[in-house]
Structures are given as C-alpha cells and as structure tokens.
Amino acid sequence: GVLETRIVGGALIAVAGYGAIAVSSPDGAIAGAVAAPLVDGLGWLALPWCVASVAGGAAMAAGPIAWRRPVVTRLIGVVLLLAGLAVATAPREPVVASDRFFDAASGSGLVGGALRFGLQSTFGSAGATTISILVAVAGAVLLAGVPREWWLRLGEWIAVGAGWTATHGGQLARRGG
C-alpha cells in the first residue's frame, strides 16, 4: 500500500543520494567503491541519474499527493531526456565483440552503449541517432511542462511534414534540391 511505497521512496532517496555524493566526490574519496560502478554503468550521466532517482524517491515518499499528472509527467520527462542523451552520446561505430563493446561504451556508460547497440542493430546508426534525439526532445518537452494542446499541434505539423516529404521528397532528390 501507500506505507510500503513511502518506505521504498525513502530508501531510494537514501541510496540515490549516497550515489550522487559518491559520484560527485573528487577522486572517489568518499565512496569510490560505489562511484566506480555507477560511472561504469551510467557514464557521464551518473550524477543526473542519481538526482533524478532522488526526485522519483521524493515523489514516492510524499505519497499520493505527489502522484498528480504534472509531477509524474516531469519525472517521465527526466527519464526520457537522460535515456535519449545516453544513446545519443554513445559510440556510433558498430560494436561486435563483447570486450570491445565494454571499452567503447565507457563514455555514456554501459547502459547507453547497450541501448545504442540495440537500436543500431535494428535501425542502423542514423536511425539510432534519430530515435535518441526524438526521445531526448520528448523528454525535454515533458520536463518543461508543455501543455497537451501543443503536443497535438506538434503532431499535426509532423504528420503534415512527413506526408509532404513522402509525396515530394523523391522529386526534390532527383532535382538535387
């Protein structure tokens, strides 16, 4: 029930807060044993993920009063923004061998590298980049609290633009313009 959710939220605040302190401490002086796996897994986004987890824990600990649409929408926006950034900043070269994968993924962490690898295997490098940018932009828009009506209008514009491109894009490509 609500009590268990609040306990889990408090635990998430404690664990993520400790992780944020560990990651931001110089040279891992406070908790290098905690910071190293976080940075390996999440790369340069380790601190933002910890802060987002503290915010999620705070919403859980506050109880149903904090589970309103604006709060939940912004938390989802943070997750989408960070996931999109992790994939967008992961290495773009094809990664085949598992050892090379772990070495290559260190910039955005193993999570970003794994997400990038999965998207790239399915949609190619350009598709993975496009999807990651769209996810990050959607997250930023949710985080900013853009009203639903604007989302609907944006969807209409994208649909019109995609339809026009599908209809006329081949003609432009043939003409070189």
PDB file of C-alpha atoms in Angstrom:
ATOM      1  CA  GLY A   1       0.000   0.000   0.000  1.00  0.00           C
ATOM      2  CA  VAL A   2       0.909   3.608   0.498  1.00  0.00           C
ATOM      3  CA  LEU A   3       3.124   2.902   3.517  1.00  0.00           C
ATOM      4  CA  GLU A   4       5.302   0.460   1.572  1.00  0.00           C
ATOM      5  CA  THR A   5       5.578   2.933  -1.312  1.00  0.00           C
ATOM      6  CA  ARG A   6       6.719   5.637   1.081  1.00  0.00           C
ATOM      7  CA  ILE A   7       9.329   3.307   2.593  1.00  0.00           C
ATOM      8  CA  VAL A   8      10.623   2.383  -0.860  1.00  0.00           C
ATOM      9  CA  GLY A   9      10.704   6.104  -1.754  1.00  0.00           C
ATOM     10  CA  GLY A  10      12.721   6.897   1.365  1.00  0.00           C
ATOM     11  CA  ALA A  11      15.139   4.057   0.602  1.00  0.00           C
ATOM     12  CA  LEU A  12      15.502   5.304  -2.984  1.00  0.00           C
ATOM     13  CA  ILE A  13      16.287   8.804  -1.705  1.00  0.00           C
ATOM     14  CA  ALA A  14      18.962   7.409   0.630  1.00  0.00           C
ATOM     15  CA  VAL A  15      20.601   5.114  -1.938  1.00  0.00           C
ATOM     16  CA  ALA A  16      20.467   7.579  -4.851  1.00  0.00           C
ATOM     17  CA  GLY A  17      21.572  10.457  -2.623  1.00  0.00           C
ATOM     18  CA  TYR A  18      24.566   8.449  -1.429  1.00  0.00           C
ATOM     19  CA  GLY A  19      25.327   7.580  -5.056  1.00  0.00           C
ATOM     20  CA  ALA A  20      25.177  11.255  -6.030  1.00  0.00           C
ATOM     21  CA  ILE A  21      27.576  12.167  -3.241  1.00  0.00           C
ATOM     22  CA  ALA A  22      29.890   9.304  -4.209  1.00  0.00           C
ATOM     23  CA  VAL A  23      29.907  10.245  -7.900  1.00  0.00           C
ATOM     24  CA  SER A  24      30.485  13.943  -7.244  1.00  0.00           C
ATOM     25  CA  SER A  25      33.248  13.473  -4.667  1.00  0.00           C
ATOM     26  CA  PRO A  26      36.703  14.267  -6.051  1.00  0.00           C
ATOM     27  CA  ASP A  27      38.707  11.166  -6.966  1.00  0.00           C
ATOM     28  CA  GLY A  28      36.104   8.935  -5.316  1.00  0.00           C
ATOM     29  CA  ALA A  29      37.427   9.901  -1.901  1.00  0.00           C
ATOM     30  CA  ILE A  30      34.089   9.391  -0.154  1.00  0.00           C
ATOM     31  CA  ALA A  31      32.896   6.151  -1.714  1.00  0.00           C
ATOM     32  CA  GLY A  32      34.990   5.132  -4.690  1.00  0.00           C
ATOM     33  CA  ALA A  33      33.617   1.595  -4.456  1.00  0.00           C
ATOM     34  CA  VAL A  34      30.117   2.985  -5.090  1.00  0.00           C
ATOM     35  CA  ALA A  35      31.112   5.641  -7.607  1.00  0.00           C
ATOM     36  CA  ALA A  36      33.077   3.348  -9.928  1.00  0.00           C
ATOM     37  CA  PRO A  37      30.190   1.001 -10.832  1.00  0.00           C
ATOM     38  CA  LEU A  38      27.805   3.944 -11.222  1.00  0.00           C
ATOM     39  CA  VAL A  39      30.150   5.730 -13.613  1.00  0.00           C
ATOM     40  CA  ASP A  40      30.897   2.481 -15.486  1.00  0.00           C
ATOM     41  CA  GLY A  41      27.202   1.783 -15.897  1.00  0.00           C
ATOM     42  CA  LEU A  42      25.865   5.287 -16.494  1.00  0.00           C
ATOM     43  CA  GLY A  43      28.930   7.158 -17.749  1.00  0.00           C
ATOM     44  CA  TRP A  44      28.895  10.932 -17.594  1.00  0.00           C
ATOM     45  CA  LEU A  45      25.161  10.818 -16.807  1.00  0.00           C
ATOM     46  CA  ALA A  46      25.673   9.035 -13.463  1.00  0.00           C
ATOM     47  CA  LEU A  47      25.078  12.175 -11.385  1.00  0.00           C
ATOM     48  CA  PRO A  48      21.937  13.280 -13.296  1.00  0.00           C
ATOM     49  CA  TRP A  49      20.507   9.740 -12.996  1.00  0.00           C
ATOM     50  CA  CYS A  50      21.154   9.811  -9.233  1.00  0.00           C
ATOM     51  CA  VAL A  51      19.482  13.215  -8.889  1.00  0.00           C
ATOM     52  CA  ALA A  52      16.506  12.033 -10.975  1.00  0.00           C
ATOM     53  CA  SER A  53      16.247   8.960  -8.753  1.00  0.00           C
ATOM     54  CA  VAL A  54      16.222  11.177  -5.649  1.00  0.00           C
ATOM     55  CA  ALA A  55      13.360  13.169  -7.220  1.00  0.00           C
ATOM     56  CA  GLY A  56      11.460   9.962  -8.001  1.00  0.00           C
ATOM     57  CA  GLY A  57      12.051   8.728  -4.468  1.00  0.00           C
ATOM     58  CA  ALA A  58      10.793  12.016  -3.071  1.00  0.00           C
ATOM     59  CA  ALA A  59       7.594  11.701  -5.108  1.00  0.00           C
ATOM     60  CA  MET A  60       7.130   8.144  -3.853  1.00  0.00           C
ATOM     61  CA  ALA A  61       7.845   9.135  -0.252  1.00  0.00           C
ATOM     62  CA  ALA A  62       5.426  12.062  -0.400  1.00  0.00           C
ATOM     63  CA  GLY A  63       2.622   9.682  -1.181  1.00  0.00           C
ATOM     64  CA  PRO A  64      -0.475  10.084  -3.361  1.00  0.00           C
ATOM     65  CA  ILE A  65      -0.463  13.876  -3.024  1.00  0.00           C
ATOM     66  CA  ALA A  66       2.645  13.962  -5.276  1.00  0.00           C
ATOM     67  CA  TRP A  67       1.366  11.446  -7.816  1.00  0.00           C
ATOM     68  CA  ARG A  68      -0.509  14.029  -9.841  1.00  0.00           C
ATOM     69  CA  ARG A  69      -0.108  14.298 -13.596  1.00  0.00           C
ATOM     70  CA  PRO A  70       2.319  17.288 -13.614  1.00  0.00           C
ATOM     71  CA  VAL A  71       4.755  15.577 -11.232  1.00  0.00           C
ATOM     72  CA  VAL A  72       4.595  12.213 -12.969  1.00  0.00           C
ATOM     73  CA  THR A  73       4.893  13.866 -16.395  1.00  0.00           C
ATOM     74  CA  ARG A  74       8.066  15.680 -15.374  1.00  0.00           C
ATOM     75  CA  LEU A  75       9.599  12.544 -13.863  1.00  0.00           C
ATOM     76  CA  ILE A  76       8.892  10.663 -17.087  1.00  0.00           C
ATOM     77  CA  GLY A  77      10.406  13.604 -18.972  1.00  0.00           C
ATOM     78  CA  VAL A  78      13.628  13.362 -16.962  1.00  0.00           C
ATOM     79  CA  VAL A  79      13.911   9.635 -17.649  1.00  0.00           C
ATOM     80  CA  LEU A  80      13.302  10.091 -21.385  1.00  0.00           C
ATOM     81  CA  LEU A  81      15.730  13.000 -21.599  1.00  0.00           C
ATOM     82  CA  LEU A  82      18.514  11.093 -19.839  1.00  0.00           C
ATOM     83  CA  ALA A  83      17.884   7.907 -21.846  1.00  0.00           C
ATOM     84  CA  GLY A  84      17.926   9.861 -25.105  1.00  0.00           C
ATOM     85  CA  LEU A  85      21.163  11.603 -24.138  1.00  0.00           C
ATOM     86  CA  ALA A  86      22.763   8.298 -23.126  1.00  0.00           C
ATOM     87  CA  VAL A  87      22.014   6.757 -26.512  1.00  0.00           C
ATOM     88  CA  ALA A  88      22.889   9.908 -28.481  1.00  0.00           C
ATOM     89  CA  THR A  89      26.298  10.212 -26.836  1.00  0.00           C
ATOM     90  CA  ALA A  90      27.198   6.510 -27.043  1.00  0.00           C
ATOM     91  CA  PRO A  91      29.775   5.466 -29.657  1.00  0.00           C
ATOM     92  CA  ARG A  92      28.407   5.213 -33.177  1.00  0.00           C
ATOM     93  CA  GLU A  93      30.835   2.667 -34.542  1.00  0.00           C
ATOM     94  CA  PRO A  94      29.496  -0.857 -34.857  1.00  0.00           C
ATOM     95  CA  VAL A  95      30.474  -2.909 -31.839  1.00  0.00           C
ATOM     96  CA  VAL A  96      30.814  -6.641 -32.321  1.00  0.00           C
ATOM     97  CA  ALA A  97      32.992  -8.282 -29.679  1.00  0.00           C
ATOM     98  CA  SER A  98      31.828  -8.025 -26.083  1.00  0.00           C
ATOM     99  CA  ASP A  99      35.220  -6.828 -24.779  1.00  0.00           C
ATOM    100  CA  ARG A 100      35.325  -4.063 -27.364  1.00  0.00           C
ATOM    101  CA  PHE A 101      31.716  -3.193 -26.516  1.00  0.00           C
ATOM    102  CA  PHE A 102      32.552  -2.572 -22.876  1.00  0.00           C
ATOM    103  CA  ASP A 103      35.584  -0.455 -23.804  1.00  0.00           C
ATOM    104  CA  ALA A 104      33.714   1.550 -26.425  1.00  0.00           C
ATOM    105  CA  ALA A 105      30.674   2.202 -24.253  1.00  0.00           C
ATOM    106  CA  SER A 106      32.546   3.876 -21.410  1.00  0.00           C
ATOM    107  CA  GLY A 107      31.723   7.478 -22.450  1.00  0.00           C
ATOM    108  CA  SER A 108      27.981   7.186 -21.919  1.00  0.00           C
ATOM    109  CA  GLY A 109      28.290   4.089 -19.765  1.00  0.00           C
ATOM    110  CA  LEU A 110      27.397   0.501 -20.376  1.00  0.00           C
ATOM    111  CA  VAL A 111      23.676   1.276 -20.270  1.00  0.00           C
ATOM    112  CA  GLY A 112      23.928   3.911 -23.005  1.00  0.00           C
ATOM    113  CA  GLY A 113      26.206   1.659 -25.043  1.00  0.00           C
ATOM    114  CA  ALA A 114      23.831  -1.286 -24.740  1.00  0.00           C
ATOM    115  CA  LEU A 115      20.812   0.823 -25.711  1.00  0.00           C
ATOM    116  CA  ARG A 116      22.731   2.286 -28.644  1.00  0.00           C
ATOM    117  CA  PHE A 117      23.880  -1.171 -29.753  1.00  0.00           C
ATOM    118  CA  GLY A 118      20.310  -2.495 -29.678  1.00  0.00           C
ATOM    119  CA  LEU A 119      18.865   0.461 -31.578  1.00  0.00           C
ATOM    120  CA  GLN A 120      21.738   0.487 -34.050  1.00  0.00           C
ATOM    121  CA  SER A 121      21.340  -3.233 -34.729  1.00  0.00           C
ATOM    122  CA  THR A 122      17.674  -2.707 -35.500  1.00  0.00           C
ATOM    123  CA  PHE A 123      17.535   0.718 -37.170  1.00  0.00           C
ATOM    124  CA  GLY A 124      21.121   1.429 -38.238  1.00  0.00           C
ATOM    125  CA  SER A 125      23.339   4.238 -36.984  1.00  0.00           C
ATOM    126  CA  ALA A 126      21.241   7.077 -38.415  1.00  0.00           C
ATOM    127  CA  GLY A 127      18.035   5.523 -37.099  1.00  0.00           C
ATOM    128  CA  ALA A 128      19.503   5.084 -33.611  1.00  0.00           C
ATOM    129  CA  THR A 129      20.655   8.707 -33.575  1.00  0.00           C
ATOM    130  CA  THR A 130      17.280   9.959 -34.811  1.00  0.00           C
ATOM    131  CA  ILE A 131      15.356   7.917 -32.252  1.00  0.00           C
ATOM    132  CA  SER A 132      17.633   9.038 -29.415  1.00  0.00           C
ATOM    133  CA  ILE A 133      17.229  12.693 -30.385  1.00  0.00           C
ATOM    134  CA  LEU A 134      13.439  12.339 -30.614  1.00  0.00           C
ATOM    135  CA  VAL A 135      13.312  10.624 -27.211  1.00  0.00           C
ATOM    136  CA  ALA A 136      15.522  13.316 -25.643  1.00  0.00           C
ATOM    137  CA  VAL A 137      13.426  16.128 -27.153  1.00  0.00           C
ATOM    138  CA  ALA A 138      10.196  14.469 -25.998  1.00  0.00           C
ATOM    139  CA  GLY A 139      11.697  14.183 -22.520  1.00  0.00           C
ATOM    140  CA  ALA A 140      12.723  17.831 -22.507  1.00  0.00           C
ATOM    141  CA  VAL A 141       9.248  18.897 -23.628  1.00  0.00           C
ATOM    142  CA  LEU A 142       7.615  16.775 -20.907  1.00  0.00           C
ATOM    143  CA  LEU A 143      10.063  18.135 -18.361  1.00  0.00           C
ATOM    144  CA  ALA A 144       9.221  21.690 -19.389  1.00  0.00           C
ATOM    145  CA  GLY A 145       5.520  21.003 -18.894  1.00  0.00           C
ATOM    146  CA  VAL A 146       4.336  21.826 -22.405  1.00  0.00           C
ATOM    147  CA  PRO A 147       0.511  21.638 -22.498  1.00  0.00           C
ATOM    148  CA  ARG A 148      -1.264  18.736 -24.210  1.00  0.00           C
ATOM    149  CA  GLU A 149      -2.729  21.022 -26.872  1.00  0.00           C
ATOM    150  CA  TRP A 150       0.769  21.958 -28.045  1.00  0.00           C
ATOM    151  CA  TRP A 151       1.661  18.263 -28.312  1.00  0.00           C
ATOM    152  CA  LEU A 152      -1.372  17.689 -30.525  1.00  0.00           C
ATOM    153  CA  ARG A 153      -0.493  20.669 -32.724  1.00  0.00           C
ATOM    154  CA  LEU A 154       3.125  19.467 -32.996  1.00  0.00           C
ATOM    155  CA  GLY A 155       1.856  16.010 -34.003  1.00  0.00           C
ATOM    156  CA  GLU A 156      -0.259  17.573 -36.734  1.00  0.00           C
ATOM    157  CA  TRP A 157       2.721  19.546 -38.065  1.00  0.00           C
ATOM    158  CA  ILE A 158       4.937  16.459 -38.063  1.00  0.00           C
ATOM    159  CA  ALA A 159       2.263  14.431 -39.866  1.00  0.00           C
ATOM    160  CA  VAL A 160       1.813  17.149 -42.493  1.00  0.00           C
ATOM    161  CA  GLY A 161       5.583  17.484 -42.924  1.00  0.00           C
ATOM    162  CA  ALA A 162       6.052  13.721 -43.197  1.00  0.00           C
ATOM    163  CA  GLY A 163       3.232  13.481 -45.742  1.00  0.00           C
ATOM    164  CA  TRP A 164       4.678  16.318 -47.818  1.00  0.00           C
ATOM    165  CA  THR A 165       8.162  14.769 -47.661  1.00  0.00           C
ATOM    166  CA  ALA A 166       6.811  11.373 -48.696  1.00  0.00           C
ATOM    167  CA  THR A 167       4.953  12.946 -51.606  1.00  0.00           C
ATOM    168  CA  HIS A 168       7.541  15.447 -52.837  1.00  0.00           C
ATOM    169  CA  GLY A 169      10.837  14.283 -51.315  1.00  0.00           C
ATOM    170  CA  GLY A 170      11.719  11.995 -54.226  1.00  0.00           C
ATOM    171  CA  GLN A 171      11.163  14.807 -56.718  1.00  0.00           C
ATOM    172  CA  LEU A 172      13.459  17.113 -54.758  1.00  0.00           C
ATOM    173  CA  ALA A 173      16.148  14.444 -54.508  1.00  0.00           C
ATOM    174  CA  ARG A 174      16.052  13.840 -58.269  1.00  0.00           C
ATOM    175  CA  ARG A 175      16.344  17.576 -58.968  1.00  0.00           C
ATOM    176  CA  GLY A 176      19.157  17.953 -56.466  1.00  0.00           C
ATOM    177  CA  GLY A 177      17.310  20.398 -54.263  1.00  0.00           C
TER     178      GLY A 177
END
